[in-house]
Short mmCIF file of C-alpha atoms in Angstrom, two decimals:
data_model
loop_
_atom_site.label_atom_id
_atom_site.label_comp_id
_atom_site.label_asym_id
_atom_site.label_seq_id
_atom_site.Cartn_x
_atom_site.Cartn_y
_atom_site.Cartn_z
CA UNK N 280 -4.28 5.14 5.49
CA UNK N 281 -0.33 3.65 5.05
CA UNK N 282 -2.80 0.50 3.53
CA UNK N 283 -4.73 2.61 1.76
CA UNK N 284 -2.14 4.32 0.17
CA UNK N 285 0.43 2.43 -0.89
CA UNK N 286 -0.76 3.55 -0.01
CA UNK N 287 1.68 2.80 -1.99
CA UNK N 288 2.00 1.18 -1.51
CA UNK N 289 3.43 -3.42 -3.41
CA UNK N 290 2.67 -6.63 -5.92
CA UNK N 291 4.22 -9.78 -5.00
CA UNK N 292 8.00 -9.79 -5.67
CA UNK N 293 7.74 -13.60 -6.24
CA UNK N 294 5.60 -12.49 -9.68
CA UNK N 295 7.94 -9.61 -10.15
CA UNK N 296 10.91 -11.95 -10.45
CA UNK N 297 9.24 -14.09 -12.90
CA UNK N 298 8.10 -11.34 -15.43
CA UNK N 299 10.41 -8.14 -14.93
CA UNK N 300 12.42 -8.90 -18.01
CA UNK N 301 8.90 -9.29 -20.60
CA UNK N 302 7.88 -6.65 -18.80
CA UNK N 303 10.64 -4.23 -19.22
CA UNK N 304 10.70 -5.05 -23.08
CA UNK N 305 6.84 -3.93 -23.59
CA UNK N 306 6.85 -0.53 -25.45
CA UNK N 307 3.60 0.06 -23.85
CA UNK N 308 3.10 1.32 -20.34
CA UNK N 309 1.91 -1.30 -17.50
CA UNK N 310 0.21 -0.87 -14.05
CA UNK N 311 0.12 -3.58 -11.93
CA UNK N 312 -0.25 -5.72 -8.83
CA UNK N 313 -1.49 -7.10 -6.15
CA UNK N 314 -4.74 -6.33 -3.74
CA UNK N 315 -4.16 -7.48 -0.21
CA UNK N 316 -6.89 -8.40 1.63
CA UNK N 317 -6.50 -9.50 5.88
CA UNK N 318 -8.85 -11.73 5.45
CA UNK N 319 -10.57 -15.00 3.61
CA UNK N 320 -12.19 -12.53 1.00
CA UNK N 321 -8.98 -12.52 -1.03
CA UNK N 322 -11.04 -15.71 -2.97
CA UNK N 323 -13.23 -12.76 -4.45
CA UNK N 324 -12.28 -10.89 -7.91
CA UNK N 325 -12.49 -7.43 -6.72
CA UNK N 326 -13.06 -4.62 -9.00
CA UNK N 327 -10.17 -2.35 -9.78
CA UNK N 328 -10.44 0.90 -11.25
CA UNK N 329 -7.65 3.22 -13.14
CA UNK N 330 -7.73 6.65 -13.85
CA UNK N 331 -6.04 9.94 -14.75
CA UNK N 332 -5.08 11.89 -11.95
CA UNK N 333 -6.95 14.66 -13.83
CA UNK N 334 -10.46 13.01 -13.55
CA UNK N 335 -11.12 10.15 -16.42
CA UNK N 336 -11.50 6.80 -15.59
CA UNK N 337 -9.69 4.73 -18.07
CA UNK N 338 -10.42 1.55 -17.86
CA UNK N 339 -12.28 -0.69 -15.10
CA UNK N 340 -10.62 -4.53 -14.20
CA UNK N 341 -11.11 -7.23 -12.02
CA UNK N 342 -8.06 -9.12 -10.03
CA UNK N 343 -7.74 -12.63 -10.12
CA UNK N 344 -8.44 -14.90 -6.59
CA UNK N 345 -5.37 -14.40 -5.64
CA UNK N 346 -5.35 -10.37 -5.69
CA UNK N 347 -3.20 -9.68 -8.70
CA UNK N 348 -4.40 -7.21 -11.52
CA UNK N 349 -3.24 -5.63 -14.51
CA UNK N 350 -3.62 -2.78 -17.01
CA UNK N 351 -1.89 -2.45 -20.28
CA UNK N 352 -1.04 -0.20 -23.12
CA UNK N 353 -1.15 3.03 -21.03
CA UNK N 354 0.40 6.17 -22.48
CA UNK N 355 2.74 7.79 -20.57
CA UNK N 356 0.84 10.12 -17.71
CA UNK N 357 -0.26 9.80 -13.93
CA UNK N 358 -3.08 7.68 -12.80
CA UNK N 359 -4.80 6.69 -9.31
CA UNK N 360 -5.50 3.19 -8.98
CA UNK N 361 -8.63 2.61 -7.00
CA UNK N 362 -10.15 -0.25 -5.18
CA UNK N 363 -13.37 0.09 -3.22
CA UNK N 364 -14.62 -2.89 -1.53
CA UNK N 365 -17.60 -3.30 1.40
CA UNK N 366 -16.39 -3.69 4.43
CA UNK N 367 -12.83 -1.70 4.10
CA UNK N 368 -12.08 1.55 3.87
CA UNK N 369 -11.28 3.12 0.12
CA UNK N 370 -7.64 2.92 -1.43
CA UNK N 371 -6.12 4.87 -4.18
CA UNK N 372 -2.61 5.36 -4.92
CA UNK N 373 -1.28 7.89 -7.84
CA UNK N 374 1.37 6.44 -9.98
CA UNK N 375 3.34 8.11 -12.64
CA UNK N 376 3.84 5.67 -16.41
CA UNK N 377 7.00 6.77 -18.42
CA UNK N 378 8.56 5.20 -21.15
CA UNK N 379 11.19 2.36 -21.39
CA UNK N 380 11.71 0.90 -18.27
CA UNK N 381 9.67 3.74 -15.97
CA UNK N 382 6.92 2.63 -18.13
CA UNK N 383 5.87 -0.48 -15.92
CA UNK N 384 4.92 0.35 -12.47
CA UNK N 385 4.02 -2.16 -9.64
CA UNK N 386 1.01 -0.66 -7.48
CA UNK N 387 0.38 -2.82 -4.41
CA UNK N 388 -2.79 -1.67 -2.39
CA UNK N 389 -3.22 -3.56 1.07
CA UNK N 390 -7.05 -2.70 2.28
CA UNK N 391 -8.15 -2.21 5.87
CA UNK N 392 -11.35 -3.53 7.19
CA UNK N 393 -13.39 -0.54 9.10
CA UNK N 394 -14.72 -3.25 11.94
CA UNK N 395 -10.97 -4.02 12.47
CA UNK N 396 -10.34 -0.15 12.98
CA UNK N 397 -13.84 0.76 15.04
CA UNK N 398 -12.66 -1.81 17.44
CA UNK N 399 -9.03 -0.30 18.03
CA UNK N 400 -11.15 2.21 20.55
CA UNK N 401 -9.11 5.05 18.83
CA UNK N 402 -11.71 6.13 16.17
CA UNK N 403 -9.38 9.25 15.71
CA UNK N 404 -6.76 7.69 14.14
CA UNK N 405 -8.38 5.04 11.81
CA UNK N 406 -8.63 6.80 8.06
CA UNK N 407 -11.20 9.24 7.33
CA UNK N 408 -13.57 7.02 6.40
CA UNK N 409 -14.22 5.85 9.89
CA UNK N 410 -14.19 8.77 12.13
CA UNK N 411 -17.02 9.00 14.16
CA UNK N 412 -18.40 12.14 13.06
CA UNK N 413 -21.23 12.59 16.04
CA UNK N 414 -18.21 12.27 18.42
CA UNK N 415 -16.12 14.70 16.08
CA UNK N 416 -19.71 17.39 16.56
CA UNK N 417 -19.00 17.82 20.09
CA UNK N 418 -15.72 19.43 18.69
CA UNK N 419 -16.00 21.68 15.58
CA UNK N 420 -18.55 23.43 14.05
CA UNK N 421 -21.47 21.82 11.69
CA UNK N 422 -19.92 23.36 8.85
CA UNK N 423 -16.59 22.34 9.23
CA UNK N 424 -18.02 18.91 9.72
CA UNK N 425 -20.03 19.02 6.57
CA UNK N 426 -16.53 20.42 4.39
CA UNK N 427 -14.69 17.52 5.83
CA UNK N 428 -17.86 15.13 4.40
CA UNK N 429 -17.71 16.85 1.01
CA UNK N 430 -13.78 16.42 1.15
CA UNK N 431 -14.21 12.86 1.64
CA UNK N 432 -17.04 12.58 -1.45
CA UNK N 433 -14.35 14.56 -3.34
CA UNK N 434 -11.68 12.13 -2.33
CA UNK N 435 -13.57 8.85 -3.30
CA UNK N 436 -14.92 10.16 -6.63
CA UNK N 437 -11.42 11.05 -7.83
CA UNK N 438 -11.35 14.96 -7.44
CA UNK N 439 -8.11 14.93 -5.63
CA UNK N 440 -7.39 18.55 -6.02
CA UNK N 441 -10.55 19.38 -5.07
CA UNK N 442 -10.48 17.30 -1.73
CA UNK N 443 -7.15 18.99 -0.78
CA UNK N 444 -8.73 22.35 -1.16
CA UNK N 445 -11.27 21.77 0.86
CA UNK N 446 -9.03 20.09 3.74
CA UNK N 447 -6.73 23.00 3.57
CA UNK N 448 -9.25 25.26 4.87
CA UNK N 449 -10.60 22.69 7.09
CA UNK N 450 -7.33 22.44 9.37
CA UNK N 451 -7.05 26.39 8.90
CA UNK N 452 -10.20 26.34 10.59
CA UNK N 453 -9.88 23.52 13.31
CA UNK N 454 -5.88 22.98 13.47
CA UNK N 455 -6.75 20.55 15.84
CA UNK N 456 -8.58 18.39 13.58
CA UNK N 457 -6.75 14.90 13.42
CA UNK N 458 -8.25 13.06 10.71
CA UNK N 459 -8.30 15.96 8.58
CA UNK N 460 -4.66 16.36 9.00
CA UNK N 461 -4.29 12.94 8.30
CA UNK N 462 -6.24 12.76 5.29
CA UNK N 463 -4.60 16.01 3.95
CA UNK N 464 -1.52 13.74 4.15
CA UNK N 465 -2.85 11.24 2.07
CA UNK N 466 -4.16 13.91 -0.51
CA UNK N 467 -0.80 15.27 -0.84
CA UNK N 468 1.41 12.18 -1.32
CA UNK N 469 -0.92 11.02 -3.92
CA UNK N 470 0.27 14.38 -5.63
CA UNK N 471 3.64 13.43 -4.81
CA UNK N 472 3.98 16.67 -2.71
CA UNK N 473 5.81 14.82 -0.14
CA UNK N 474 6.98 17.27 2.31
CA UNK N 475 3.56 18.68 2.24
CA UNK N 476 2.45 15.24 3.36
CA UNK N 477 5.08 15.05 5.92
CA UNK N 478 3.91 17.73 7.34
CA UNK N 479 0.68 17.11 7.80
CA UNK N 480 1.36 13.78 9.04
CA UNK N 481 3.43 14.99 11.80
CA UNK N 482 0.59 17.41 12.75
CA UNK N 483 -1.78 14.65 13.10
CA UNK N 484 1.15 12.42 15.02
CA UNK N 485 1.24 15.16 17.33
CA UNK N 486 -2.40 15.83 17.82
CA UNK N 487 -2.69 11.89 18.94
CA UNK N 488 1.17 10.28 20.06
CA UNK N 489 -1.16 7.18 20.74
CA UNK N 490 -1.73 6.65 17.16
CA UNK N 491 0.46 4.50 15.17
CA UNK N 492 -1.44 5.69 11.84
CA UNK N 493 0.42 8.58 10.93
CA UNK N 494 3.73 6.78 11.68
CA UNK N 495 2.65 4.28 9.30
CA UNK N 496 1.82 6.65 6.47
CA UNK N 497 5.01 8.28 7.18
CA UNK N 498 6.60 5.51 6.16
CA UNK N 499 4.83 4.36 3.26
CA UNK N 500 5.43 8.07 2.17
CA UNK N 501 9.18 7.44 2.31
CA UNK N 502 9.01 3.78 0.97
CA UNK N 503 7.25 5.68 -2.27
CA UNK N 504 9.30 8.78 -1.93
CA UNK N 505 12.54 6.30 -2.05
CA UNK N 506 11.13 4.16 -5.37
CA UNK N 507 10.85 7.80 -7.14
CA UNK N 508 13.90 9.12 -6.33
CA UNK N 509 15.92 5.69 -8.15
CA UNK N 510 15.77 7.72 -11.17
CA UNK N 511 15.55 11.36 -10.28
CA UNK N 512 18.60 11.45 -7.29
CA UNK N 513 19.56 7.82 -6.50
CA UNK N 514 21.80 9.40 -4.06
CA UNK N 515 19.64 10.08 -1.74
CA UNK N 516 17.56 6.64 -1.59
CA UNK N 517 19.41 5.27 1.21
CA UNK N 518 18.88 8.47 3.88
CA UNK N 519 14.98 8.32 2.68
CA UNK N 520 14.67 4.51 3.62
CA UNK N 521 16.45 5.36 6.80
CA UNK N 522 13.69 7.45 7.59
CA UNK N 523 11.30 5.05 6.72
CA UNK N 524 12.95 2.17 9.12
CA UNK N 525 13.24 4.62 11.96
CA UNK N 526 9.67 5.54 11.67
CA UNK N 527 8.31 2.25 11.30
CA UNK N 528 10.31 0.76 13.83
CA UNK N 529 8.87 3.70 16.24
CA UNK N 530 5.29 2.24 14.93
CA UNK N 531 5.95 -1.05 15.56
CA UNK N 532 6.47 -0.40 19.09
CA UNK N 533 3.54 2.01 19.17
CA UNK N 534 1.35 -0.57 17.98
CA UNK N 535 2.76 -4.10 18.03
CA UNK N 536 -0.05 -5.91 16.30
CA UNK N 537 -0.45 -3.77 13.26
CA UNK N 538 -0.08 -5.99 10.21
CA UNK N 539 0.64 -2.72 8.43
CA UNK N 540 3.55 -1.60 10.05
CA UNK N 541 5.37 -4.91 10.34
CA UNK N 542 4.37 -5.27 6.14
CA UNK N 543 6.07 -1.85 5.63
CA UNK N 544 8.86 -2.33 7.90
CA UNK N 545 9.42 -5.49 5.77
CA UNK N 546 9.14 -3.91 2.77
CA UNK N 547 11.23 -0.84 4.24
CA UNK N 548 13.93 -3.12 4.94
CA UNK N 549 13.71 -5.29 1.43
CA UNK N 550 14.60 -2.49 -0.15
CA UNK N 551 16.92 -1.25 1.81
CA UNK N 552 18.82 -4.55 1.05
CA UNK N 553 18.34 -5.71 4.93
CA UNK N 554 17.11 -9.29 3.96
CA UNK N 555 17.45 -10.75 7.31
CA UNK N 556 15.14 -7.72 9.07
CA UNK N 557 13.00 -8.07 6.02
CA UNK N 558 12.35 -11.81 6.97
CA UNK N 559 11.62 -11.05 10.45
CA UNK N 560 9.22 -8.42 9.67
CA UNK N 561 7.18 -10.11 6.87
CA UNK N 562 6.91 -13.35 9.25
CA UNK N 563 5.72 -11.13 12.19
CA UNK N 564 2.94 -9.44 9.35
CA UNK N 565 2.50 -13.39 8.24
CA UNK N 566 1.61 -14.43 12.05
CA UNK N 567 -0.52 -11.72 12.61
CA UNK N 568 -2.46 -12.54 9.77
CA UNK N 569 -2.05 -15.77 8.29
CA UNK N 570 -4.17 -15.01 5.39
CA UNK N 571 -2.12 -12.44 4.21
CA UNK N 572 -0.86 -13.64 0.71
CA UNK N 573 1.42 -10.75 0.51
CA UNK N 574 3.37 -11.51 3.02
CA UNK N 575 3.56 -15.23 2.35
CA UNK N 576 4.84 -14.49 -1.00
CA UNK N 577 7.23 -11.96 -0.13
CA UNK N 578 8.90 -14.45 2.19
CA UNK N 579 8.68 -16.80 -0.82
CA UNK N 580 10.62 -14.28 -3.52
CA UNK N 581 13.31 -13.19 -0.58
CA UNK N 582 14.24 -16.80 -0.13
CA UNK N 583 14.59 -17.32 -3.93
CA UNK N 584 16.56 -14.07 -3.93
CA UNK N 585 18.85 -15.78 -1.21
CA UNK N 586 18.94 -18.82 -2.98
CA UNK N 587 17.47 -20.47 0.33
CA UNK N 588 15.59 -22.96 -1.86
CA UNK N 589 14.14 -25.53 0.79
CA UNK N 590 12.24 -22.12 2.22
CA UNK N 591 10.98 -20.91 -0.85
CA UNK N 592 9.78 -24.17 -1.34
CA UNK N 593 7.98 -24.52 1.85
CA UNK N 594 6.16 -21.00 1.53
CA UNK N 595 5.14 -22.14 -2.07
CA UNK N 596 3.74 -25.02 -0.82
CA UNK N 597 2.09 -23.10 1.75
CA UNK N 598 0.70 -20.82 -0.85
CA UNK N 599 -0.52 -23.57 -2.73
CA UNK N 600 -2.20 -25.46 0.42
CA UNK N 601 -4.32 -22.76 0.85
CA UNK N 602 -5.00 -21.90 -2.53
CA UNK N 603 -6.07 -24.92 -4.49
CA UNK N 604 -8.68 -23.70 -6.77
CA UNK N 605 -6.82 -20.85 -7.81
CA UNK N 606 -6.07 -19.42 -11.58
CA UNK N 607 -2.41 -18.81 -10.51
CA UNK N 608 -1.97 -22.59 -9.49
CA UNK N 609 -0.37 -22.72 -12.49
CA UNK N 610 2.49 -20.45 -12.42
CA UNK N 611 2.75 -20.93 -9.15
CA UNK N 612 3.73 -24.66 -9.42
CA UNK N 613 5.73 -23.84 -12.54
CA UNK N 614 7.46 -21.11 -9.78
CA UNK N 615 7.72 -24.64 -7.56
CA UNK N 616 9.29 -26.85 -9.79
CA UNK N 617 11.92 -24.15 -10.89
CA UNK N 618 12.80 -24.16 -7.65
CA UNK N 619 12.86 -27.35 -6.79
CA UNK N 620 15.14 -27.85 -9.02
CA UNK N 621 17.64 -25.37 -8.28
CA UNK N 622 17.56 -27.33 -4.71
CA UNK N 623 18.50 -30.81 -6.26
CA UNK N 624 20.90 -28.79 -8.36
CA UNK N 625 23.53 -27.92 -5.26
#
């Protein structure tokens, strides 16, 4: 679920860079971002849908070829933004719209394919959605079985609260119930109850040490637990992304070909200000999945940030190699020439 969630989960800095300023001057509120898809399906315009935490759907979108999306004039108030796409397993990530600058929000959602997860032989720590229930029978009891179902219905049509309920009394009932756990997690940090998720995370990374999952929504809990605190205790940012580097590091090493981790130890670290670990990480994510346009990106906005202009350059070109039909073309080789000219500038 870190994917799923975040869960938190991250547009493109490269498009950040270019419209943060118009951005920041809009009096309305803003969602939007990226969705990242580990595979050639990124081509497709995949339906995004935002609503109130509280139930209504507000409006339903479609992102471009390249992932991005985009929702304007939103009053201040929380909202899930929900992608649901065959083939991978359901995100939704709650974000909060204020006014003045916390009124534009950047909600990245990376998606996981369910084949990719079945075949990790560890159907206990893949996201609810692809538990093997007639293995999970030989367990617990039919009706905990069928709450955990109705939990899941609740999740995907929105009824957050409703879901949590219904997992709290499922782990009451089985404490040993991993994916329950898990997903409780989930439910929780999209209600920015965040030691509430921690916990529940480190029950389910205790019920299964072989699982790199729970590390990984550990620390997409902290990366999102670190954004909110900028404005509430800024103070504290620094010993939160510590926490989220330690546990994604421990991830990593859990699980050394998880795309996931190494994107959220990247972003861990971009944050953090560790541009050099940052690198390292996003190329790792970037050579573990080549068609990761995230990641490619990334790379391409931290060496603009660096002023390491023959890079950016070569990760825009990159970009643009494999993307020749798309809509973005255009901003993209505007992006190019900018910097292509800051290079003949030195």
């Amino acid at each position: 679920m870190a994917f799923e969630m975040f869960r938190r989960p991250f547009l493109s800095l490269l498009l950040i860079c270019l419209v943060a300023d118009l951005a920041d001057a809009q009096s309305n509120g803003v969602i939007r971002g990226q969705i990242l898809v580990p595979s050639v399906r990124i081509s497709e315009r995949i339906q995004v849908i935002l609503q109130r935490s509280d139930g209504p759907i507000v409006s339903r979108g479609f992102s471009d070829s390249l992932g991005n999306y985009e929702f304007r004039g939103l009053p201040p108030g929380t909202y899930d933004v929900v992608v649901n796409l065959e083939g991978y397993g359901e995100a939704r990530q709650s974000v909060g719209i204020g006014t003045g600058l916390a009124g534009t929000q950047i909600v990245n959602i990376v998606l996981t394919e369910k084949e990719r997860e079945r075949n990790a032989n560890d159907a206990s720590s893949s996201e609810s959605d692809v538990v093997d229930i007639t293995e999970l029978g030989r367990k617990y009891p039919r009706k905990v079985l069928d709450e955990y179902e109705k939990a899941r219905e609740d999740n995907r049509k929105g009824n957050t609260a409703r879901a949590g309920e219904r997992l709290e009394a499922i782990v009451k009932a089985a404490p040993d119930f991993f994916a329950a756990h898990n997903t409780l997690g989930t439910i929780y940090q999209k209600m920015d109850r965040y030691r509430d998720a921690e916990r529940e995370y480190n029950a389910a990374r205790q019920l299964n040490p072989r699982s790199s999952q729970p590390l990984e929504n550990l620390g997409s809990l902290y990366i999102q637990e670190a954004d909110a605190s900028r404005k509430t205790d800024p103070s504290n940012v620094g010993k939160i992304l510590d926490n989220a580097l330690d546990i994604l590091d421990e991830a990593k090493k859990l699980n050394p070909r998880s795309v996931s981790a190494h994107y959220l130890l990247g972003l861990a670290n971009y944050r953090s200000e560790f541009y050099e670990e940052a690198e390292q990480s996003f190329k790792r994510a970037l050579g573990l999945d080549g068609r990761m346009p995230g990641a490619r990106l990334m790379l391409a906005n931290l060496y603009i940030k660096l002023q390491k202009w023959d890079n950016a350059l070569q990760h825009l070109d990159a970009w643009l190699s494999d993307n020749p039909r798309a809509p973005e073309r255009v901003q993209i080789l505007e992006t190019r020439a900018k910097v292509a000219d800051r290079l003949r500038g030195k």
